[in-house]
Amino acid sequence: MKKTFGGGAPPAPAALAAKVRTLAPSMTRSMQRVAEAVAGDPAGCAALTVTGLAELTGTSEATVVRTARLLGYPGYRDLRLALAGLAAQQQSGRAPAVTADIAVDDPLADVVAKLAYDEQQTLADTAAALDTVQLGAAVTALAGARRVDVYGVGASGLVAQDLSQKLLRIGLIAHAHSDPHLAVTNAVQLAAKDVAIAITHSGSTGDVIEPLRVAFEHGATTIAVTGRPDGPVSQYADHVLTTSTARESELRPAAMSSRTSQLLVVDCLFVGVAQRTYETAAPALSASYEALAHRHRP
Amino acid sequence: MKKTFGGGAPPAPAALAAKVRTLAPSMTRSMQRVAEAVAGDPAGCAALTVTGLAELTGTSEATVVRTARLLGYPGYRDLRLALAGLAAQQQSGRAPAVTADIAVDDPLADVVAKLAYDEQQTLADTAAALDTVQLGAAVTALAGARRVDVYGVGASGLVAQDLSQKLLRIGLIAHAHSDPHLAVTNAVQLAAKDVAIAITHSGSTGDVIEPLRVAFEHGATTIAVTGRPDGPVSQYADHVLTTSTARESELRPAAMSSRTSQLLVVDCLFVGVAQRTYETAAPALSASYEALAHRHRP
DNA sequence: AGCCACGTGAAGAAAACTTTCGGGGGTGGT
DNA sequence: ACCACCCCCGAAAGTTTTCTTCACGTGGCT
């Protein structure tokens, strides 16, 4: 049997380059060529078979295998696996270069990476900044509500609809309004046991503030989901849930990240309510699931 | 546009877990066992040979190879390399603390953290799995479109509306339909230079497939945004954009993460188109911004 | 100069991977 | 309820890749 240099039994994880340097002096010329290739381009070498690497380095398969052994692996196969791992690490290591803004001439791959990164950031920010006390109060109000009205226009209108759709699924009587007139008309109907929710990024969207004010004055519990907790909308809100505001740019309108943030808040509301009303929510959820099943094709 | 799922793009690096979830439904039982093992313990499986993995999962070598193929690799050897890379990445990465499911009695703070984490994960998965070639083709089609119709019902309907709202803002003629009858009626109008987009998580929502089919048969360029790229909807899609599928649970319906994933894809489409049509998009964007300004209160 | 030791690659053996093929089980139709 | 069909699945044959053996050549040392 041969002796295993490189110390103990376990093969090298990421310290491969170092090991190559350490062991290089004890290597023969052709083995050095192999080791050099391996250390220089792990990703490239990982794609090669023994024969391929042998040809690339102008040596033979036997030499490649010998080198692998010297580096502490049972054979070339395992060296290759380690190489793949190393390559992946290096790959992921130089990831966080995506903080830059999206430019007009960015390739699509960059656009995808940047958008995903930004939205992830927005989520983290929102979660960190969300006031769980306010959230809890809002959930309590919703869980006991006779009726829920949600106001939102433009991009926030979709979030409002999303929330009402979800609440409907767990048995609440929820309605989303994006028509300001109808919203006000309905707000008049609200009373003590009801809840009104206004969703507005700017915190100053008149079309949304107005119905909230009406609901507030009629004694309903009011909730504002806004990126500007100091904005006019908070005036009429019993509970304010703050969404985060990400930097925007020409190619990345504020609506994009505010939407992500709003949706997270809305999801939290939903799950919170579903928890509190689990007895009724669970059957309602599965019922709506069942009801939709036959709408799918084989 | 068939057969090679995973989108013809080069094999996945880190998006493997996501890909497994995406493709799992279209797998046979024994393939699922293999996929599960692979996704559950990348490091362990990377150490195994085909035969070993076959024995571990109680299947045959042939099945293991078939699974590797389905996941987008030429064979098991390459899957194994990817696995090694993934393992290394996980190793170097930190320990995700909040992987647990949401329970009925979780405090709200946990709910917020878990939801945020899950959605971040969904974003990362989606970005990693998104086929930029297909995306590019879709963007090109959109940028040159005379008219764009977007179909989506239920939760996906909101995404469809979000997309059409955005496209309208940069000067495209876009329309979202959630009424299946109207959608079909409108689809008949589409012709060669037009684009139809279907958004459906399940990939088998009849109400959405039907208008896409009509558009397809009338010569429009068709795009499917779906979590099941092998589903019926892809049949009538020139370009398929895959959204990722996160694990779901009772308190966390699939609609939630699929929505996040769909929105990212839709945002990418939007930014892509905005880039291509920058000359017209930029002024249109600021014009719509101006127009809304006076709707805000002091 | 001759001998020895070691590095090296060619070729064959073994292992791992891939493909083919036919049986078994489930499904849909009659 | 029965039958026919199709598709999933694993056994085994076939192919590629990896490992081992062995003999040759080179260079140094006596």
XYZ file of C-alpha atoms (C1' of nucleotides) in Angstrom:
656
model
C 0.000 0.000 0.000
C 0.979 3.592 -0.513
C 1.435 6.258 2.067
C -1.099 9.063 2.206
C 0.496 12.445 2.434
C -1.526 15.446 3.432
C -1.975 14.139 6.933
C -5.073 12.378 8.234
C -7.721 10.419 6.461
C -10.307 13.014 5.360
C -9.756 14.490 1.910
C -9.305 18.201 1.465
C -12.453 20.304 1.283
C -11.581 23.793 0.156
C -7.950 23.933 1.104
C -7.056 22.325 -2.176
C -4.989 25.134 -3.572
C -2.978 25.268 -0.395
C -2.439 21.551 -0.425
C -1.220 21.692 -3.969
C 1.382 24.268 -3.009
C 2.448 22.282 0.022
C 2.817 19.063 -1.863
C 4.145 20.450 -5.091
C 7.809 20.038 -4.160
C 7.328 16.360 -3.521
C 5.727 15.867 -6.894
C 7.232 14.764 -10.104
C 7.136 17.043 -13.110
C 4.087 15.609 -14.790
C 2.202 15.393 -11.554
C 2.924 19.044 -10.989
C 1.398 19.871 -14.339
C -1.744 18.046 -13.321
C -1.878 19.653 -9.886
C -1.357 23.050 -11.420
C -4.207 22.605 -13.849
C -6.458 21.400 -11.083
C -5.642 24.282 -8.752
C -5.862 26.817 -11.528
C -9.237 25.900 -12.909
C -11.249 23.671 -10.604
C -14.473 24.230 -12.484
C -12.949 23.409 -15.825
C -11.192 20.320 -14.578
C -14.295 19.073 -12.828
C -15.891 18.820 -16.230
C -13.161 16.550 -17.536
C -12.727 12.809 -17.328
C -9.422 11.263 -16.386
C -8.591 10.881 -20.012
C -9.528 14.459 -20.722
C -7.403 15.859 -17.962
C -4.522 13.627 -18.981
C -4.661 14.950 -22.514
C -5.023 18.540 -21.356
C -1.910 18.294 -19.247
C -0.077 16.179 -21.786
C 0.252 13.263 -19.393
C -1.383 9.905 -18.922
C -4.378 8.691 -16.974
C -2.116 6.902 -14.570
C -0.397 10.138 -13.654
C -3.668 11.876 -13.040
C -4.800 9.126 -10.729
C -1.475 9.204 -8.927
C -1.832 12.932 -8.406
C -5.312 12.508 -7.019
C -3.955 9.930 -4.599
C -1.188 12.209 -3.511
C -3.663 14.963 -2.803
C -5.423 12.630 -0.421
C -8.290 11.225 -2.438
C -8.960 7.548 -3.044
C -8.997 8.135 -6.778
C -9.726 10.577 -9.514
C -13.463 10.264 -9.117
C -13.323 11.726 -5.645
C -10.926 14.463 -6.600
C -13.368 15.403 -9.281
C -16.225 15.647 -6.799
C -14.129 17.831 -4.518
C -13.305 19.995 -7.506
C -16.969 20.446 -8.310
C -17.607 21.455 -4.732
C -14.764 23.922 -4.783
C -16.015 25.423 -7.998
C -19.477 25.861 -6.552
C -18.066 27.567 -3.487
C -16.020 29.952 -5.554
C -19.071 30.614 -7.669
C -21.289 31.511 -4.739
C -18.477 33.414 -3.083
C -18.519 36.222 -5.567
C -22.274 36.672 -5.546
C -23.050 39.902 -3.698
C -21.979 42.072 -6.585
C -25.603 42.655 -7.466
C -26.223 45.678 -5.309
C -25.927 47.997 -8.232
C -28.896 49.565 -9.912
C -30.421 48.084 -12.999
C -29.009 49.673 -16.116
C -30.524 49.905 -19.544
C -27.927 47.618 -21.023
C -27.831 44.997 -18.294
C -28.105 41.477 -19.651
C -31.264 39.677 -18.635
C -29.447 37.369 -16.274
C -28.318 40.405 -14.288
C -31.792 41.853 -14.309
C -33.162 38.662 -12.815
C -30.458 38.513 -10.175
C -30.840 42.138 -9.200
C -34.595 42.081 -9.023
C -34.569 38.928 -6.934
C -31.930 40.370 -4.659
C -33.763 43.632 -4.194
C -37.020 41.938 -3.397
C -35.309 39.670 -0.917
C -33.850 42.733 0.693
C -37.240 44.363 0.821
C -38.693 41.320 2.537
C -35.952 41.276 5.133
C -36.403 44.969 5.804
C -40.139 44.667 6.100
C -39.985 41.730 8.466
C -37.452 43.504 10.640
C -39.425 46.720 10.793
C -42.861 45.235 11.258
C -44.364 46.044 14.632
C -45.733 42.783 15.994
C -47.795 44.553 18.619
C -49.646 46.531 15.996
C -49.870 43.411 13.897
C -51.344 41.484 16.798
C -53.922 44.170 17.418
C -54.861 44.193 13.767
C -55.180 40.415 13.715
C -57.384 40.464 16.792
C -59.651 43.042 15.222
C -59.881 41.024 12.005
C -60.509 37.733 13.741
C -63.556 39.165 15.455
C -64.811 41.240 12.568
C -68.318 40.983 11.263
C -67.246 42.435 7.960
C -63.971 43.637 6.442
C -63.464 46.281 3.790
C -60.127 46.787 2.094
C -59.233 49.909 0.154
C -56.468 50.250 -2.359
C -56.025 51.848 -5.754
C -53.471 51.293 -8.476
C -50.827 48.756 -7.576
C -52.050 48.681 -3.990
C -55.451 47.755 -5.321
C -54.117 44.373 -6.293
C -52.771 43.861 -2.810
C -56.150 44.799 -1.414
C -57.779 42.217 -3.654
C -55.229 39.640 -2.645
C -56.045 40.181 1.001
C -59.789 40.055 0.521
C -59.502 36.894 -1.580
C -57.538 35.224 1.168
C -59.820 36.331 3.960
C -62.824 35.112 2.021
C -61.193 31.720 1.819
C -61.127 31.370 5.559
C -64.703 32.389 5.995
C -64.478 36.111 6.648
C -66.702 38.509 4.846
C -64.165 40.665 3.094
C -64.434 43.048 0.211
C -61.811 44.950 -1.739
C -62.685 48.309 -3.215
C -60.707 50.158 -5.805
C -63.495 52.433 -6.871
C -63.271 55.367 -4.419
C -66.919 56.250 -4.712
C -68.142 52.768 -4.024
C -65.589 52.499 -1.250
C -66.995 55.508 0.536
C -70.543 54.340 -0.064
C -69.707 51.054 1.584
C -67.693 52.591 4.362
C -70.812 54.288 5.604
C -72.248 50.869 6.376
C -69.448 49.908 8.713
C -69.943 49.936 12.460
C -68.222 49.001 15.678
C -67.523 45.330 15.009
C -66.240 45.924 11.489
C -62.745 46.489 10.177
C -61.508 48.751 7.421
C -58.050 48.444 5.939
C -56.376 51.057 3.778
C -53.391 50.112 1.680
C -51.299 52.915 0.302
C -47.604 53.164 -0.182
C -47.441 56.927 -0.136
C -49.761 57.243 2.845
C -51.371 60.170 1.143
C -53.599 58.704 -1.516
C -56.826 60.646 -1.153
C -58.928 57.992 -2.809
C -57.983 55.575 -0.071
C -57.852 57.934 2.892
C -61.378 59.134 2.345
C -63.163 55.801 2.825
C -60.905 55.019 5.774
C -61.899 58.291 7.393
C -65.556 57.524 6.907
C -65.146 54.058 8.394
C -63.173 55.518 11.282
C -65.885 58.044 12.024
C -68.536 55.369 11.919
C -66.772 53.481 14.668
C -65.113 50.701 12.713
C -61.635 49.528 13.634
C -59.288 50.944 11.034
C -55.922 49.663 9.873
C -53.432 51.378 7.601
C -50.784 49.505 5.642
C -48.425 52.167 4.445
C -44.839 53.034 3.748
C -45.278 56.420 5.372
C -46.543 55.854 8.911
C -46.367 59.592 9.454
C -48.581 60.299 6.465
C -52.146 61.615 6.466
C -53.622 58.131 6.341
C -52.449 57.312 9.861
C -54.660 60.042 11.212
C -57.677 57.817 10.808
C -55.999 54.508 11.578
C -56.304 52.673 14.873
C -53.388 50.475 13.888
C -50.602 51.295 11.493
C -48.545 48.597 9.791
C -45.432 49.933 8.167
C -44.155 48.620 4.881
C -40.603 49.262 3.877
C -39.488 51.564 1.145
C -36.678 50.518 -1.099
C -34.676 52.816 -3.257
C -36.180 53.092 -6.675
C -34.872 54.028 -10.055
C -36.121 54.697 -13.507
C -36.281 51.062 -14.468
C -37.459 49.967 -11.076
C -40.517 51.917 -10.006
C -41.322 52.144 -6.306
C -44.512 50.228 -6.939
C -42.461 47.109 -7.391
C -40.831 46.824 -4.015
C -43.692 48.385 -2.129
C -45.909 45.705 -3.540
C -43.572 42.994 -2.256
C -43.545 44.606 1.138
C -47.280 45.076 1.254
C -47.889 41.502 0.264
C -45.734 40.237 3.076
C -47.678 42.316 5.578
C -50.929 41.121 4.120
C -49.764 37.517 4.290
C -48.885 37.996 7.927
C -52.334 39.346 8.608
C -53.861 36.405 6.833
C -51.857 33.747 8.609
C -52.403 35.489 11.919
C -56.141 35.471 11.427
C -56.078 31.888 10.189
C -54.305 30.878 13.388
C -56.803 32.647 15.623
C -59.797 31.216 13.824
C -58.275 27.848 13.100
C -61.402 25.900 13.939
C -63.345 27.546 11.138
C -60.441 28.519 8.890
C -59.043 25.030 8.318
C -62.239 23.461 6.981
C -62.938 26.548 4.906
C -59.491 26.362 3.325
C -59.800 22.740 2.335
C -63.320 23.311 1.111
C -62.183 26.010 -1.282
C -59.355 23.777 -2.384
C -61.767 20.963 -3.164
C -64.091 23.279 -4.999
C -61.347 24.298 -7.395
C -60.009 20.830 -8.097
C -62.325 20.041 -10.985
C -61.312 23.203 -12.791
C -58.020 21.577 -13.624
C -57.467 19.498 -16.679
C -55.988 16.028 -16.484
C -40.963 23.202 -27.189
C -41.278 19.828 -25.548
C -39.336 17.067 -23.890
C -36.383 18.849 -22.323
C -37.911 20.235 -19.186
C -35.754 22.339 -16.999
C -35.765 24.643 -19.949
C -32.956 23.441 -22.199
C -30.629 25.638 -20.211
C -27.460 24.197 -18.722
C -27.975 22.053 -15.636
C -28.941 23.737 -12.422
C -26.278 24.639 -9.903
C -28.003 25.563 -6.660
C -31.581 25.507 -7.790
C -31.729 21.773 -7.383
C -34.093 21.600 -4.454
C -36.424 23.964 -6.221
C -36.227 21.954 -9.397
C -37.046 18.803 -7.556
C -40.157 20.408 -6.163
C -41.124 21.741 -9.552
C -40.721 18.442 -11.307
C -41.795 16.112 -8.539
C -45.444 16.018 -9.580
C -44.518 14.828 -13.032
C -42.366 12.050 -11.659
C -43.259 8.480 -11.092
C -43.223 7.042 -7.601
C -39.782 5.525 -7.662
C -38.293 8.573 -9.324
C -39.792 10.670 -6.580
C -38.051 8.524 -4.014
C -34.750 9.168 -5.723
C -35.397 12.884 -6.119
C -36.374 13.119 -2.495
C -33.205 11.429 -1.327
C -31.130 13.675 -3.519
C -32.816 16.859 -2.366
C -32.790 15.773 1.247
C -29.153 14.856 1.547
C -27.050 16.175 -1.316
C -23.794 15.525 0.472
C -24.675 11.966 1.305
C -25.912 11.155 -2.158
C -22.869 12.700 -3.792
C -20.828 10.046 -2.056
C -22.855 7.264 -3.602
C -22.507 5.524 -6.939
C -25.509 4.862 -9.125
C -25.808 1.434 -7.637
C -25.514 2.771 -4.127
C -28.194 5.360 -4.606
C -30.415 2.801 -6.287
C -30.089 0.489 -3.311
C -30.602 3.295 -0.818
C -33.848 4.293 -2.448
C -34.906 0.748 -3.125
C -34.964 1.285 -6.864
C -32.789 0.376 -9.816
C -29.877 2.060 -11.522
C -32.044 2.737 -14.517
C -34.454 4.741 -12.414
C -31.673 6.784 -10.901
C -30.370 7.656 -14.325
C -33.850 8.498 -15.514
C -34.287 10.838 -12.587
C -30.991 12.549 -13.288
C -32.112 13.051 -16.873
C -35.397 14.528 -15.814
C -33.613 16.977 -13.572
C -31.742 18.220 -16.604
C -28.423 16.439 -16.429
C -26.984 14.278 -19.178
C -26.579 11.407 -16.752
C -25.975 10.430 -13.188
C -22.345 11.403 -13.284
C -23.226 15.018 -13.840
C -25.969 15.010 -11.276
C -23.446 13.729 -8.817
C -21.065 16.557 -9.585
C -23.833 19.090 -9.115
C -24.691 17.424 -5.834
C -21.136 17.770 -4.640
C -21.238 21.439 -5.527
C -24.487 21.932 -3.727
C -23.183 20.167 -0.653
C -20.137 22.395 -0.595
C -22.294 25.478 -0.880
C -24.532 24.389 1.936
C -21.489 23.580 3.995
C -19.999 27.020 3.573
C -23.358 28.710 3.935
C -24.888 29.214 7.312
C -27.526 27.157 9.018
C -30.998 28.366 8.133
C -32.743 28.531 11.488
C -36.296 29.044 10.420
C -36.970 26.143 8.103
C -39.804 24.847 10.215
C -43.380 25.003 9.142
C -45.793 27.511 10.545
C -47.756 26.071 13.446
C -51.110 27.094 14.780
C -49.619 28.313 18.012
C -46.603 30.144 16.637
C -46.271 33.644 18.041
C -46.728 36.392 15.494
C -43.067 37.294 15.488
C -42.275 33.770 14.306
C -44.957 33.929 11.682
C -43.439 37.081 10.262
C -39.947 35.623 10.272
C -40.994 32.368 8.677
C -43.111 33.954 5.998
C -40.361 36.398 5.106
C -37.801 33.629 5.002
C -39.946 31.381 2.875
C -40.668 34.120 0.401
C -37.005 35.014 0.197
C -36.268 31.381 -0.485
C -38.906 31.299 -3.166
C -37.352 34.326 -4.828
C -33.913 32.789 -4.791
C -35.210 29.544 -6.213
C -37.147 31.272 -8.918
C -34.230 33.416 -9.975
C -31.917 30.437 -10.070
C -34.285 28.308 -12.082
C -35.470 30.951 -14.506
C -34.396 30.230 -18.053
C -32.946 33.467 -19.392
C -33.132 32.241 -22.951
C -36.861 31.728 -22.734
C -37.146 34.991 -20.864
C -35.241 36.781 -23.582
C -37.446 35.317 -26.257
C -40.538 36.361 -24.329
C -39.185 39.876 -23.871
C -38.433 40.170 -27.547
C -41.919 39.083 -28.447
C -43.431 41.560 -26.005
C -41.251 44.435 -27.100
C -42.479 44.072 -30.645
C -46.076 43.284 -29.841
C -48.966 45.199 -31.307
C -51.179 44.071 -28.481
C -50.777 41.918 -25.368
C -53.395 39.820 -23.619
C -52.759 38.309 -20.207
C -54.850 35.487 -18.785
C -55.077 34.484 -15.162
C -57.790 33.482 -12.739
C -57.870 33.382 -8.976
C -54.643 34.418 -7.331
C -52.884 34.372 -10.693
C -55.468 36.835 -11.917
C -53.936 39.484 -9.730
C -50.535 38.775 -11.169
C -51.991 39.073 -14.638
C -53.427 42.450 -13.722
C -50.149 43.546 -12.225
C -48.364 42.732 -15.456
C -50.874 44.456 -17.670
C -50.829 47.545 -15.441
C -47.076 47.730 -15.749
C -46.997 47.183 -19.470
C -49.623 49.854 -19.973
C -47.369 52.247 -18.110
C -44.623 51.876 -20.658
C -46.883 52.326 -23.590
C -47.829 48.790 -24.540
C -51.405 47.891 -25.238
C -51.967 45.251 -22.612
C -55.096 43.746 -21.179
C -55.647 41.315 -18.334
C -58.572 38.942 -18.495
C -59.945 36.939 -15.647
C -63.286 36.234 -17.220
C -62.675 33.105 -19.296
C -65.420 33.856 -21.769
C -64.236 37.353 -22.466
C -60.693 36.059 -22.614
C -61.548 33.617 -25.387
C -63.591 36.217 -27.187
C -60.616 38.541 -27.176
C -58.114 35.835 -28.007
C -59.828 35.374 -31.347
C -58.745 38.887 -32.270
C -55.059 38.158 -31.809
C -52.809 37.669 -34.787
C -49.190 37.217 -35.708
C -47.732 40.337 -34.123
C -49.625 39.904 -30.872
C -48.664 38.201 -27.655
C -50.763 36.162 -25.261
C -49.570 35.290 -21.772
C -51.133 32.654 -19.566
C -50.400 32.636 -15.872
C -51.253 29.504 -13.968
C -49.459 27.828 -11.137
C -50.903 24.399 -11.741
C -50.368 24.553 -15.481
C -53.717 22.890 -15.927
C -56.278 25.601 -15.319
C -58.735 25.121 -18.137
C -60.054 28.665 -17.959
C -56.610 29.961 -18.775
C -55.465 27.288 -21.191
C -58.428 27.760 -23.450
C -57.775 31.393 -24.390
C -54.085 30.639 -24.780
C -54.898 27.831 -27.182
C -57.102 30.096 -29.218
C -54.405 32.760 -29.339
C -51.844 30.125 -30.284
C -53.986 28.852 -33.118
C -54.546 32.347 -34.395
C -50.826 32.802 -34.799
C -50.050 34.969 -31.777
C -46.852 34.410 -29.845
C -47.835 32.630 -26.659
C -46.094 32.613 -23.296
C -46.869 30.456 -20.293
C -45.862 31.386 -16.761
C -46.359 28.226 -14.784
C -45.037 26.104 -11.979
C -45.592 22.978 -14.011
C -43.657 23.361 -17.247
C -44.775 19.881 -18.251
C -48.427 20.696 -17.758
C -51.079 20.993 -20.451
C -50.621 24.747 -20.748
C -47.153 24.352 -22.261
C -48.672 22.586 -25.216
C -49.848 25.907 -26.595
C -46.936 28.021 -25.405
C -44.109 29.190 -27.617
C -42.132 30.129 -24.518
C -42.454 28.652 -21.064
C -41.280 30.511 -17.976
C -41.098 28.310 -14.931
C -42.041 29.572 -11.512
C -40.814 27.711 -8.515
C -42.888 25.666 -6.188
C -42.338 25.941 -2.481
C -43.484 23.456 0.043
C -46.867 24.365 1.317
C -48.839 23.564 4.397
C -52.249 24.115 5.816
C -51.489 27.600 7.049
C -49.391 28.435 4.051
C -51.307 27.712 0.862
C -49.411 27.200 -2.351
C -50.993 30.339 -3.719
C -48.803 32.392 -1.452
C -45.380 31.407 -2.662
C -46.462 30.846 -6.218
C -47.660 34.423 -6.263
C -44.258 35.652 -5.094
C -42.583 33.599 -7.751
C -44.957 34.697 -10.471
C -44.520 38.333 -9.573
C -40.771 38.078 -9.856
C -41.073 36.561 -13.308
C -43.535 39.222 -14.305
C -41.228 41.948 -13.012
C -38.407 40.507 -15.041
C -40.570 40.581 -18.133
C -41.484 44.167 -17.413
C -37.947 45.398 -16.841
C -36.751 43.456 -19.849
C -39.306 45.095 -22.077
C -38.627 48.501 -20.545
C -34.966 48.095 -21.426
C -35.666 47.132 -25.009
C -38.105 49.947 -25.565
C -36.288 52.473 -23.426
C -36.794 55.337 -25.833
C -40.541 55.171 -25.469
C -40.751 53.533 -22.054
C -38.864 56.181 -20.094
C -41.050 59.134 -21.049
C -44.166 57.029 -20.612
C -43.105 56.068 -17.111
C -42.474 59.612 -15.954
C -45.666 60.770 -17.618
C -47.748 58.312 -15.605
C -45.871 59.333 -12.491
C -46.716 62.973 -13.100
C -50.313 62.182 -13.796
C -50.725 60.557 -10.395
C -48.983 63.253 -8.381
C -52.017 65.408 -7.773
C -53.930 62.484 -6.348
C -51.850 62.701 -3.208
C -52.734 64.883 -0.300
C -50.254 67.316 1.225
C 30.511 2.456 -18.800
C 27.319 -0.148 -16.388
C 23.880 -0.548 -12.818
C 20.002 1.010 -10.207
C 16.049 3.625 -9.154
C 12.384 6.043 -10.366
C 9.109 8.467 -13.337
C 6.096 7.520 -17.087
C 2.586 5.922 -20.210
C 0.262 1.816 -22.728
C -2.631 -1.643 -22.256
C -5.545 -4.557 -19.894
C -8.828 -5.321 -15.791
C -12.380 -3.568 -12.982
C -15.845 -0.529 -11.849
C -19.247 2.695 -12.844
C -22.515 4.351 -15.856
C -25.998 3.879 -19.668
C -29.177 1.496 -22.629
C -32.244 -2.034 -23.968
C -35.822 -5.074 -23.266
C -39.552 -7.545 -21.404
C -42.496 -8.467 -17.337
C -45.957 -6.610 -14.045
C -49.439 -3.558 -12.461
C -52.658 -0.223 -12.977
C -56.209 2.196 -16.016
C -59.705 2.960 -19.107
C -62.872 1.133 -22.116
C -66.422 -2.188 -23.341
C -66.548 -7.646 -14.587
C -63.364 -8.547 -18.002
C -59.966 -7.391 -21.348
C -56.690 -4.711 -23.726
C -53.537 -1.297 -23.455
C -49.969 1.569 -21.847
C -46.613 2.955 -18.921
C -43.545 2.165 -15.021
C -39.852 -0.444 -13.516
C -35.866 -3.346 -12.823
C -32.632 -7.165 -14.741
C -29.123 -7.678 -17.622
C -26.391 -6.520 -21.559
C -23.491 -2.889 -23.460
C -20.434 1.211 -23.167
C -17.606 4.467 -21.084
C -14.634 5.769 -17.474
C -11.506 4.750 -13.950
C -7.961 2.000 -11.892
C -4.009 -1.344 -11.941
C -0.299 -3.570 -13.750
C 3.755 -3.731 -16.077
C 7.516 -2.703 -19.005
C 10.265 0.851 -20.968
C 13.178 4.864 -20.816
C 15.825 8.260 -18.556
C 19.040 10.091 -15.376
C 22.125 9.695 -11.704
C 25.579 7.237 -9.086
C 29.388 4.105 -8.410
